[in-house]
Amino acid sequence: MVVEVRGFFGVYLLYCTNPRYQGRVYVGFTVNPERRIDQHNAGKRHGGAWKTSGRGPWEMVLIVHGFPSDVAALRFEWAWQHPHSSRRLTHVTRRTSRERQFDFHLRVLAHMLRAAPWCRLPLTIRWLKQEYCRDFPAGLEPPLHMPVAFGQVRAVKEAKGVKPALSEKQVATSQHCCICLKTFQDGDDDTPLHCFHPGCAMAAHIICLSQVFLEKEPHQLLPIEGQCPGCKNIVLWGDLIRHHKGCYGNLEPVLTSSQEHWANELQQ
């Protein structure tokens, strides 16, 4: 099953399967994963990067998506490519002679997902090729609000004027923001968030709802979780964003063995 995501911004990891260059990796940014891997394997004359041109075939094995903008994703890409030049990753040790490039880049990624400002983003870590999957190092598991998922992902363009389908209850009660009470206007840049719980008709401006979620963390800019003003359930901010982008219903996170202890702690 291919998951479709609107407003897609992702940073991916390529793995070279050419026997001559096998083991080499490449980190890049894309708004269309399917097109991008074809460009890499076709060469720089067809839009691929010069570092990957003529060294294929390449496989896109992992992608991190859920960034709020292309700028945020590009900054993440740069830091992943240059961890020792990033002031946020000064604690990451250099690759040893025995450490493969692939393992080193996964180790860097693990540190990045737990470092500010990325640690608060509603990111999804998606293994596109399950045979390459690795557990994150003990103590460096992704934050709980970042699911680890498997399977292909497809970027879907957002057609102007086309809004996500709403339930009858949501249509009847979502004309106003439940927090500021202002009417939603067509063409608003701040399109409303809707709760994903069945029967809940909560609708709110993204800014309004984030301010409510951050009441106990006024020094932060991005919430992690909060109580839905409608159904009163505790919801993850990332799940609201994934639902908003159309991929929440298809998201089936799979816990790796290194994450299972976190799930057990939540159930106790």
Coordinates of C-alpha atoms in Angstrom, one line a residue:
M1 CA 0.0 0.0 0.0
V2 CA 1.3 3.5 -0.9
V3 CA 0.5 6.3 1.5
E4 CA -0.5 9.6 -0.2
V5 CA 0.5 12.8 1.6
R6 CA -0.5 16.4 0.7
G7 CA 2.1 19.2 1.1
F8 CA 5.0 16.8 1.1
F9 CA 8.5 17.8 2.2
G10 CA 10.9 14.9 2.8
V11 CA 14.6 14.2 3.4
Y12 CA 15.8 10.8 2.2
L13 CA 18.7 8.4 2.4
L14 CA 19.9 6.6 -0.7
Y15 CA 21.9 3.4 -0.8
C16 CA 24.1 2.4 -3.7
T17 CA 23.8 -1.2 -4.9
N18 CA 26.4 -0.9 -7.7
P19 CA 29.1 -3.5 -6.8
R20 CA 31.8 -1.0 -7.6
Y21 CA 30.4 1.7 -5.2
Q22 CA 28.3 -0.5 -3.0
G23 CA 27.8 0.9 0.5
R24 CA 27.9 4.5 -0.5
V25 CA 25.0 6.7 0.7
Y26 CA 23.5 10.0 -0.3
V27 CA 21.2 12.4 1.6
G28 CA 18.8 14.6 -0.3
F29 CA 15.6 16.7 -0.2
T30 CA 12.5 16.1 -2.3
V31 CA 8.9 17.0 -2.7
N32 CA 8.3 14.0 -4.9
P33 CA 10.1 10.7 -3.8
E34 CA 9.0 8.6 -6.8
R35 CA 10.2 11.2 -9.3
R36 CA 13.4 11.9 -7.4
I37 CA 14.7 8.4 -7.3
D38 CA 14.2 8.1 -11.0
Q39 CA 16.2 11.3 -11.6
H40 CA 19.1 9.9 -9.5
N41 CA 19.2 6.7 -11.4
A42 CA 18.9 8.5 -14.8
G43 CA 21.9 10.8 -14.1
K44 CA 22.6 14.5 -13.7
R45 CA 21.4 15.2 -17.3
H46 CA 17.9 14.2 -16.2
G47 CA 17.9 16.1 -12.9
G48 CA 19.9 13.7 -10.7
A49 CA 22.7 14.9 -8.4
W50 CA 26.3 14.9 -9.7
K51 CA 27.4 12.9 -6.7
T52 CA 25.1 10.1 -7.6
S53 CA 25.3 10.3 -11.4
G54 CA 27.0 7.3 -13.1
R55 CA 27.2 5.4 -9.8
G56 CA 23.8 3.7 -9.7
P57 CA 21.6 2.0 -9.3
W58 CA 20.5 3.6 -6.1
E59 CA 17.7 2.7 -3.8
M60 CA 15.8 5.2 -1.7
V61 CA 15.7 3.2 1.6
L62 CA 14.5 5.8 4.2
I63 CA 12.7 9.1 4.2
V64 CA 11.8 11.5 7.0
H65 CA 8.8 13.6 6.2
G66 CA 6.3 15.9 7.9
F67 CA 8.3 19.1 7.7
P68 CA 6.2 22.3 7.8
S69 CA 8.1 23.8 4.8
D70 CA 10.7 23.3 2.2
V71 CA 13.1 25.6 4.2
A72 CA 12.7 23.4 7.3
A73 CA 13.4 20.3 5.3
L74 CA 16.4 21.8 3.5
R75 CA 18.0 22.8 6.8
F76 CA 17.5 19.3 8.1
E77 CA 19.1 17.9 4.9
W78 CA 22.1 20.2 5.3
A79 CA 22.7 19.2 8.9
W80 CA 22.4 15.5 8.1
Q81 CA 24.9 16.0 5.3
H82 CA 27.3 18.1 7.4
P83 CA 26.8 17.0 11.0
H84 CA 30.2 18.2 12.1
S85 CA 29.5 21.7 10.8
S86 CA 26.2 22.0 12.5
R87 CA 26.3 23.7 15.9
R88 CA 23.4 21.5 17.0
L89 CA 25.3 18.3 16.5
T90 CA 28.7 19.1 18.1
H91 CA 28.1 16.1 20.5
V92 CA 28.0 13.6 17.6
T93 CA 31.3 11.8 17.3
R94 CA 33.0 11.3 13.9
R95 CA 32.7 8.1 11.9
T96 CA 35.2 5.4 12.9
S97 CA 37.2 3.4 10.3
R98 CA 35.1 0.3 11.1
E99 CA 31.7 2.1 10.9
R100 CA 29.9 1.9 7.6
Q101 CA 28.6 5.0 6.0
F102 CA 25.1 3.7 6.2
D103 CA 25.3 3.0 10.0
F104 CA 27.0 6.4 10.6
H105 CA 24.2 8.3 8.8
L106 CA 21.6 6.4 10.8
R107 CA 23.5 7.3 14.0
V108 CA 23.5 11.0 13.0
L109 CA 19.8 10.8 12.2
A110 CA 19.1 9.4 15.7
H111 CA 20.9 12.3 17.3
M112 CA 19.1 14.8 15.1
L113 CA 15.6 13.6 15.9
R114 CA 16.3 14.2 19.6
A115 CA 18.0 17.6 19.2
A116 CA 16.3 21.0 19.0
P117 CA 14.6 22.2 17.0
W118 CA 13.8 19.0 15.1
C119 CA 12.8 17.1 18.3
R120 CA 9.4 18.9 18.4
L121 CA 8.5 18.6 14.7
P122 CA 5.6 16.2 13.8
L123 CA 8.0 14.0 11.7
T124 CA 7.5 10.4 10.4
I125 CA 10.5 8.1 10.0
R126 CA 9.5 5.9 7.1
W127 CA 11.5 2.9 5.9
L128 CA 10.8 2.6 2.2
K129 CA 12.8 -0.7 1.9
Q130 CA 12.2 -2.9 4.9
E131 CA 15.2 -5.1 4.2
Y132 CA 17.5 -2.1 5.1
C133 CA 15.7 -1.4 8.4
R134 CA 17.8 -1.0 11.5
D135 CA 16.9 -0.4 15.1
F136 CA 17.8 3.0 16.5
P137 CA 20.7 2.8 19.1
A138 CA 19.6 2.2 22.7
G139 CA 18.9 5.5 24.3
L140 CA 18.6 7.3 20.9
E141 CA 15.1 6.2 20.0
P142 CA 13.0 8.9 18.2
P143 CA 10.6 10.9 20.5
L144 CA 7.3 9.2 21.2
H145 CA 5.4 11.6 18.8
M146 CA 7.5 10.5 15.8
P147 CA 6.2 7.2 14.5
V148 CA 8.4 4.7 12.6
A149 CA 6.5 3.4 9.6
F150 CA 7.0 1.1 6.6
G151 CA 6.0 1.3 3.0
Q152 CA 6.1 3.6 0.0
V153 CA 4.9 7.2 0.1
R154 CA 3.5 9.4 -2.7
A155 CA 3.3 13.1 -2.8
V156 CA -0.1 14.5 -3.8
K157 CA -0.4 18.0 -5.1
E158 CA -2.9 20.2 -3.3
A159 CA -5.4 21.6 -5.8
K160 CA -6.4 25.2 -5.2
G161 CA -9.9 25.5 -3.7
V162 CA -10.1 21.8 -2.9
K163 CA -10.5 21.0 0.8
P164 CA -10.3 17.7 2.7
A165 CA -13.6 15.8 2.9
L166 CA -15.4 16.4 6.2
S167 CA -18.1 14.4 8.1
E168 CA -21.7 15.8 8.1
K169 CA -21.2 16.8 11.8
Q170 CA -18.0 18.6 11.0
V171 CA -19.6 20.5 8.0
A172 CA -22.5 21.6 10.2
T173 CA -20.3 22.9 13.1
S174 CA -16.9 23.9 11.6
Q175 CA -17.8 27.3 10.2
H176 CA -16.2 29.0 13.2
C177 CA -12.9 28.5 15.1
C178 CA -13.8 26.9 18.4
I179 CA -11.2 29.0 20.1
C180 CA -11.3 32.6 18.7
L181 CA -14.9 32.1 17.3
K182 CA -14.0 33.9 14.1
T183 CA -15.5 32.6 10.8
F184 CA -13.2 30.6 8.5
Q185 CA -12.7 32.4 5.3
D186 CA -12.1 30.8 1.9
G187 CA -8.6 31.4 0.8
D188 CA -7.2 31.6 4.4
D189 CA -3.6 30.6 4.6
D190 CA -4.3 29.3 8.1
T191 CA -6.6 26.4 7.1
P192 CA -8.4 24.9 10.1
L193 CA -7.3 21.7 11.9
H194 CA -10.0 19.1 12.6
C195 CA -10.0 16.4 15.3
F196 CA -9.6 12.9 13.9
H197 CA -11.7 11.2 16.7
P198 CA -15.0 9.8 15.5
G199 CA -17.9 12.1 16.3
C200 CA -15.7 15.1 17.2
A201 CA -16.5 18.3 15.3
M202 CA -13.6 20.4 16.6
A203 CA -12.2 22.9 14.1
A204 CA -9.7 25.6 14.9
H205 CA -7.1 27.8 13.3
I206 CA -3.6 26.2 13.6
I207 CA -2.3 29.2 15.5
C208 CA -5.2 29.3 17.9
L209 CA -5.0 25.6 18.7
S210 CA -1.2 25.7 19.1
Q211 CA -1.5 28.5 21.6
V212 CA -4.0 26.4 23.7
F213 CA -1.7 23.4 23.6
L214 CA 1.3 25.5 24.6
E215 CA -0.3 27.1 27.7
K216 CA 1.9 25.0 30.0
E217 CA 5.0 25.5 27.7
P218 CA 4.9 29.2 26.9
H219 CA 8.6 29.3 26.0
Q220 CA 8.1 26.8 23.2
L221 CA 6.9 27.5 19.6
L222 CA 5.6 24.1 18.6
P223 CA 3.4 21.9 20.7
I224 CA 3.8 18.2 21.3
E225 CA 0.3 17.3 22.6
G226 CA -2.8 18.8 24.2
Q227 CA -6.4 18.3 25.0
C228 CA -8.9 18.6 22.1
P229 CA -11.3 21.4 22.9
G230 CA -14.1 19.3 21.4
C231 CA -13.9 15.7 22.6
K232 CA -11.5 16.4 25.5
N233 CA -9.2 13.6 24.4
I234 CA -5.4 14.0 24.7
V235 CA -4.1 14.2 21.1
L236 CA -0.6 14.5 19.6
W237 CA 0.0 17.6 17.6
G238 CA 1.7 15.5 15.0
D239 CA -1.4 13.3 14.6
L240 CA -3.5 16.4 14.0
I241 CA -1.0 17.6 11.3
R242 CA -0.9 14.1 9.7
H243 CA -4.7 14.0 9.6
H244 CA -4.7 17.5 8.1
K245 CA -2.3 16.4 5.3
G246 CA -4.4 13.3 4.6
C247 CA -2.1 10.5 5.7
Y248 CA -3.3 9.8 9.3
G249 CA -5.7 7.1 8.3
N250 CA -3.1 5.2 6.4
L251 CA -0.3 5.6 8.9
E252 CA 0.5 2.3 10.6
P253 CA 3.5 2.8 12.8
V254 CA 5.5 -0.3 13.6
L255 CA 7.6 -0.3 16.8
T256 CA 11.1 -1.6 16.4
S257 CA 12.5 -3.7 19.3
S258 CA 14.4 -0.7 20.6
Q259 CA 11.1 1.3 20.9
E260 CA 9.0 -1.4 22.6
H261 CA 10.1 -0.4 26.1
W262 CA 8.7 3.1 25.6
A263 CA 5.3 1.6 24.6
N264 CA 5.4 -0.7 27.7
E265 CA 6.0 2.3 29.9
L266 CA 3.0 4.1 28.5
Q267 CA 0.8 1.0 29.2
Q268 CA 1.8 0.7 32.8

